Each structure stands twice: as structure tokens, then as C-alpha cells.
Tab-separated table of C-alpha atoms in Angstrom:
chain	number	residue	atom	x	y	z
A	1	MET	CA	77.678	37.717	74.215
A	2	ASN	CA	80.291	36.187	71.933
A	3	ASN	CA	83.729	37.456	72.977
A	4	SER	CA	85.360	37.106	69.544
A	5	VAL	CA	86.409	40.335	67.856
A	6	ILE	CA	84.796	40.728	64.435
A	7	VAL	CA	85.941	44.245	63.454
A	8	SER	CA	89.217	45.907	64.380
A	9	LEU	CA	90.522	49.312	63.390
A	10	ARG	CA	94.251	49.679	63.929
A	11	ASP	CA	96.090	53.018	64.047
A	12	ILE	CA	93.640	54.576	61.613
A	13	VAL	CA	94.449	58.005	60.221
A	14	VAL	CA	92.098	59.776	57.789
A	15	GLU	CA	92.757	63.238	56.385
A	16	PHE	CA	90.640	65.402	54.104
A	17	ASP	CA	92.167	68.531	52.524
A	18	GLY	CA	94.951	68.557	55.082
A	19	GLN	CA	92.568	68.236	58.035
A	20	ARG	CA	92.939	65.126	60.211
A	21	ILE	CA	89.488	63.577	60.728
A	22	LEU	CA	90.629	60.415	62.511
A	23	ASP	CA	93.866	60.518	64.457
A	24	GLY	CA	95.337	57.089	65.230
A	25	LEU	CA	91.987	55.428	65.968
A	26	ASN	CA	92.073	51.948	67.540
A	27	LEU	CA	88.813	50.075	68.040
A	28	ASP	CA	87.603	46.494	68.583
A	29	ILE	CA	83.982	45.483	68.038
A	30	HIS	CA	82.887	42.032	69.163
A	31	ASP	CA	80.679	39.596	67.326
A	32	LYS	CA	76.937	40.252	67.767
A	33	GLU	CA	77.469	43.480	69.719
A	34	PHE	CA	75.249	46.499	69.169
A	35	VAL	CA	77.629	49.472	69.125
A	36	THR	CA	76.721	53.132	68.697
A	37	LEU	CA	79.185	55.727	67.454
A	38	LEU	CA	78.127	58.902	69.237
A	39	GLY	CA	79.370	62.438	68.757
A	40	SER	CA	78.662	65.860	67.345
A	41	SER	CA	78.744	66.670	63.625
A	42	GLY	CA	82.204	66.456	62.075
A	43	CYS	CA	83.770	64.415	64.885
A	44	GLY	CA	84.626	61.416	62.677
A	45	LYS	CA	81.860	58.926	63.468
A	46	THR	CA	80.462	58.642	59.924
A	47	THR	CA	84.009	58.442	58.579
A	48	THR	CA	84.560	55.459	60.893
A	49	LEU	CA	81.400	53.787	59.572
A	50	ARG	CA	82.496	54.324	55.958
A	51	LEU	CA	85.873	52.756	56.716
A	52	ILE	CA	84.200	49.599	58.026
A	53	ALA	CA	81.850	49.513	55.029
A	54	GLY	CA	84.707	49.928	52.553
A	55	PHE	CA	83.522	53.213	51.036
A	56	LEU	CA	86.658	54.943	52.292
A	57	GLU	CA	90.302	53.929	52.674
A	58	PRO	CA	92.482	55.295	55.476
A	59	ASN	CA	95.583	57.349	54.822
A	60	SER	CA	97.293	54.908	57.157
A	61	GLY	CA	96.315	52.022	59.417
A	62	LYS	CA	94.378	48.803	58.878
A	63	VAL	CA	90.789	47.575	58.884
A	64	LEU	CA	90.548	43.959	60.053
A	65	LEU	CA	87.637	41.532	59.777
A	66	LYS	CA	88.012	38.503	62.066
A	67	GLY	CA	91.727	39.219	62.137
A	68	GLU	CA	92.116	39.434	58.351
A	69	ASP	CA	93.290	42.683	56.789
A	70	ILE	CA	90.492	43.926	54.495
A	71	THR	CA	91.881	47.420	53.931
A	72	GLY	CA	91.280	48.148	50.258
A	73	VAL	CA	88.696	45.389	49.818
A	74	PRO	CA	85.655	46.933	48.033
A	75	PRO	CA	82.258	47.122	49.789
A	76	TYR	CA	80.608	44.416	47.692
A	77	LYS	CA	83.233	41.895	48.816
A	78	ARG	CA	82.666	42.576	52.521
A	79	PRO	CA	79.968	40.778	54.594
A	80	VAL	CA	78.584	44.199	55.461
A	81	ASN	CA	75.439	46.095	54.465
A	82	THR	CA	74.828	49.784	55.072
A	83	VAL	CA	71.570	51.659	55.631
A	84	PHE	CA	72.292	55.224	54.591
A	85	GLN	CA	70.942	58.358	56.223
A	86	LYS	CA	68.967	59.227	53.081
A	87	TYR	CA	68.019	55.555	52.498
A	88	ALA	CA	69.363	55.516	48.870
A	89	LEU	CA	66.272	53.710	47.601
A	90	PHE	CA	65.590	53.450	43.874
A	91	PRO	CA	62.555	55.666	43.084
A	92	HIS	CA	61.851	53.886	39.768
A	93	LEU	CA	61.534	50.496	41.504
A	94	ASN	CA	58.672	49.395	43.739
A	95	VAL	CA	59.149	48.110	47.290
A	96	PHE	CA	59.619	44.489	46.215
A	97	GLU	CA	62.243	45.307	43.594
A	98	ASN	CA	64.142	47.632	45.941
A	99	VAL	CA	64.493	44.825	48.461
A	100	ALA	CA	65.255	42.263	45.738
A	101	PHE	CA	67.986	44.366	44.118
A	102	GLY	CA	70.986	42.758	45.842
A	103	LEU	CA	69.584	39.254	45.365
A	104	ARG	CA	69.214	39.851	41.627
A	105	LEU	CA	72.836	40.988	41.473
A	106	LYS	CA	73.726	37.621	43.007
A	107	LYS	CA	71.670	35.961	40.241
A	108	MET	CA	69.432	34.019	42.611
A	109	ASP	CA	66.499	32.155	41.105
A	110	GLU	CA	63.129	33.902	41.050
A	111	GLU	CA	61.428	31.585	43.527
A	112	THR	CA	64.171	32.154	46.125
A	113	ILE	CA	64.043	35.908	45.576
A	114	ARG	CA	60.257	36.000	46.069
A	115	ARG	CA	60.484	33.957	49.250
A	116	LYS	CA	63.341	35.953	50.765
A	117	VAL	CA	61.841	39.348	49.929
A	118	ARG	CA	58.381	38.484	51.246
A	119	ASP	CA	59.810	36.981	54.430
A	120	MET	CA	61.929	40.072	55.041
A	121	LEU	CA	59.085	42.496	54.368
A	122	GLU	CA	57.061	40.622	56.965
A	123	VAL	CA	59.941	40.989	59.443
A	124	VAL	CA	59.978	44.794	59.035
A	125	GLY	CA	56.181	45.053	59.121
A	126	LEU	CA	55.604	45.781	55.433
A	127	LYS	CA	53.800	42.637	54.322
A	128	GLY	CA	51.371	43.564	51.540
A	129	PHE	CA	53.394	46.587	50.397
A	130	GLU	CA	55.345	44.685	47.728
A	131	ARG	CA	53.939	46.609	44.731
A	132	ARG	CA	53.780	49.998	46.418
A	133	SER	CA	55.752	52.817	44.816
A	134	ILE	CA	58.570	54.232	46.944
A	135	SER	CA	57.083	57.712	46.493
A	136	GLN	CA	53.896	56.499	48.203
A	137	MET	CA	55.756	55.369	51.329
A	138	SER	CA	56.183	57.504	54.451
A	139	GLY	CA	59.631	58.292	55.822
A	140	GLY	CA	59.339	55.555	58.432
A	141	GLN	CA	58.197	53.034	55.834
A	142	GLN	CA	61.069	53.967	53.518
A	143	GLN	CA	63.479	53.441	56.392
A	144	ARG	CA	62.071	49.946	56.886
A	145	VAL	CA	62.446	49.207	53.161
A	146	ALA	CA	66.099	50.236	53.395
A	147	ILE	CA	66.610	47.955	56.416
A	148	ALA	CA	64.892	45.056	54.622
A	149	ARG	CA	67.072	45.570	51.535
A	150	SER	CA	70.181	45.320	53.710
A	151	LEU	CA	69.037	42.345	55.800
A	152	VAL	CA	67.816	40.227	52.886
A	153	ASN	CA	71.458	39.822	51.832
A	154	GLU	CA	72.172	38.174	55.210
A	155	PRO	CA	75.132	40.348	56.221
A	156	GLU	CA	77.277	39.548	59.236
A	157	ILE	CA	77.493	43.249	60.029
A	158	LEU	CA	74.749	45.855	59.695
A	159	LEU	CA	75.776	49.515	59.545
A	160	LEU	CA	73.256	52.326	60.012
A	161	ASP	CA	74.106	55.977	59.424
A	162	GLU	CA	71.802	58.266	61.462
A	163	PRO	CA	68.796	55.992	60.750
A	164	LEU	CA	66.405	57.958	62.982
A	165	SER	CA	67.467	61.520	62.223
A	166	ALA	CA	64.673	62.217	59.708
A	167	LEU	CA	61.968	60.719	61.929
A	168	ASP	CA	60.160	61.959	65.004
A	169	GLY	CA	57.614	61.023	67.625
A	170	VAL	CA	55.911	57.640	67.549
A	171	ILE	CA	57.472	56.683	64.204
A	172	LYS	CA	60.975	57.249	65.556
A	173	GLU	CA	60.314	55.104	68.627
A	174	SER	CA	58.746	52.387	66.477
A	175	ILE	CA	61.749	52.195	64.119
A	176	LYS	CA	64.161	52.249	67.069
A	177	GLU	CA	62.420	49.265	68.643
A	178	LYS	CA	62.325	47.477	65.275
A	179	ILE	CA	66.092	47.939	64.833
A	180	LYS	CA	66.753	46.550	68.322
A	181	GLN	CA	64.483	43.575	67.709
A	182	ILE	CA	66.011	42.732	64.314
A	183	ALA	CA	69.566	42.979	65.639
A	184	ARG	CA	68.672	40.619	68.497
A	185	ASP	CA	66.620	38.150	66.446
A	186	TYR	CA	69.166	37.891	63.627
A	187	HIS	CA	72.209	37.888	65.940
A	188	LEU	CA	73.763	40.731	63.955
A	189	THR	CA	76.801	42.772	64.763
A	190	THR	CA	75.184	46.202	64.475
A	191	ILE	CA	76.990	49.530	64.303
A	192	ILE	CA	74.940	52.708	64.294
A	193	VAL	CA	75.909	56.380	64.005
A	194	THR	CA	74.025	59.074	65.901
A	195	HIS	CA	74.472	62.493	67.478
A	196	ASP	CA	71.656	61.797	69.959
A	197	PRO	CA	72.846	60.581	73.405
A	198	GLU	CA	69.407	59.226	74.330
A	199	GLU	CA	69.375	57.042	71.210
A	200	ALA	CA	72.856	55.740	71.917
A	201	LEU	CA	72.251	54.953	75.571
A	202	THR	CA	68.949	53.130	75.024
A	203	LEU	CA	69.895	51.119	71.923
A	204	SER	CA	73.394	49.894	72.579
A	205	ASP	CA	75.487	47.231	74.251
A	206	LYS	CA	78.388	49.668	73.978
A	207	VAL	CA	78.723	53.344	73.138
A	208	LEU	CA	81.779	54.847	71.465
A	209	ILE	CA	82.018	58.596	72.058
A	210	VAL	CA	84.110	60.290	69.391
A	211	ASN	CA	85.513	63.805	69.752
A	212	ASP	CA	87.866	65.482	67.273
A	213	GLY	CA	88.807	62.222	65.598
A	214	SER	CA	89.703	60.329	68.765
A	215	ILE	CA	87.897	58.063	71.221
A	216	SER	CA	86.815	59.921	74.346
A	217	GLN	CA	85.214	56.873	75.969
A	218	TYR	CA	84.101	53.395	74.946
A	219	GLY	CA	81.955	51.321	77.228
A	220	ALA	CA	78.522	50.131	78.317
A	221	PRO	CA	75.824	52.833	78.579
A	222	GLU	CA	75.593	52.565	82.373
A	223	GLU	CA	79.362	52.987	82.654
A	224	ILE	CA	79.299	56.144	80.565
A	225	ILE	CA	76.400	57.585	82.567
A	226	THR	CA	77.872	56.833	85.983
A	227	THR	CA	81.591	57.372	85.295
A	228	PRO	CA	82.119	59.803	82.393
A	229	GLN	CA	85.869	60.011	81.804
A	230	ASN	CA	86.144	63.731	81.130
A	231	ALA	CA	84.271	67.029	81.199
A	232	PHE	CA	83.403	66.841	77.479
A	233	ILE	CA	81.546	63.554	77.955
A	234	LYS	CA	79.751	64.760	81.058
A	235	GLU	CA	78.505	67.880	79.273
A	236	PHE	CA	77.622	66.032	76.045
A	237	ILE	CA	75.657	63.295	77.792
A	238	LEU	CA	73.895	65.401	80.403
A	239	ASN	CA	73.026	68.273	78.093
């Protein structure tokens, strides 16, 4: 594991309508780590993800990338790609064009786009689905299209917001294993949001448990299981 810090949040405060969502949050995420933000609905985990992505600015505090202050830098200028909970695919575009979208914005030549898209669809197990309509794809397949669209842009950091919440059974396990494999094979710093302790503990190098806008515990899964730091964590993990 590379010990260099790639993302730092420093003294982050976020308020919505007078309610404090994040209260002085400090967090370091190391290069190539797989980190899960775990907590119940409304605790601040998705807000934290949006701060890293650049979709939200803090009321106070700084977001640092490799030590450089990127607070206020828009999402498209950050080496970050986000897979949203509802996938945010374009229904009027087929699978190929959904994955190619970011490459076309970068004005890459057509041959490079074809090669990159086809290679990435093979990685996520969708080779041969290039011309398929998004409406003809299952939920699990759409999730893989969304992952391919993010990865084809070669981000340093991959963010996933509740990527398994709409899936169940065998499909959920398949996508979970695919995410782990891609993160490992592409040496990505991966940050995922979930409310499911089992997901967090089986996917991650580190788990960040958020409660009421603050960090309750941040550590390796085995550390959290064996030495929960307070009663909230013990109840949340065991129940």
C-alpha cells in the first residue's frame, strides 16, 4: 500500500438550512486505498463524497488533493469520477455512446474512442453490448455501464454512491466482486458510500463510520469488528 495521502479534508463544516451536516471533519485517504464511508441515512457520508467530487463546497475548511487546495475547483477539473446511486446514464444514447461520452468531450479521435470503450466494456463484462439500448439493460448491467463510463476516463480516484443499493442476490454479489477486482487491477483510490455494514467490512481496506456529521471510528475492518470505539459503533455493526 502506498503511504502517500491523496485526499485530505481539513476542518470541514457543511450546513444546510441552518443544520450542521459535517462538523469540523478531518480525514486523510491514502493513494490506492479502498475506503468505505459507512453510516445511517443523513449522517453526512454522501455529503463527504460530494465534497471530494467537487459537487459541493464547504461552508468552511479545505479539500486537498496531494497537498494542493482544490476547494472551489469544479468537478471536471478534478481527477475524479463518480458513479451515482441512480447511475445517471443517458437514456437516448446506447451503451457505447454512454461510455464514450466523456472521451468525446475531450475531443479524442474516433479510433482511440472505439478502442478505449471496447476495452472497458470487456473489463466490466459487457463485450458485445455496445449497441444495446440502456432501457434494455438490467439494473446490474446499467451499474456496470456507469462504472465503465467512469473508468474509461482513467481517473485517479473513483467515487461510488451506494452502488449496490438497488441490487440484490447474485447480481449484488457479482457487482461487488467486480468493483473490488477493478479497484485492485487499476490501482485506483476508491471511495464508496454505503449504509450496509457487511458491504463495508468485506470490500474495504479502511472503513470510516460517520455519525451526526463526525467520525466515530476510522480503521481497518478487523479493527472495527474487534475493538469498536463506542456503543453506537458496536450496535450499528453487530445489528
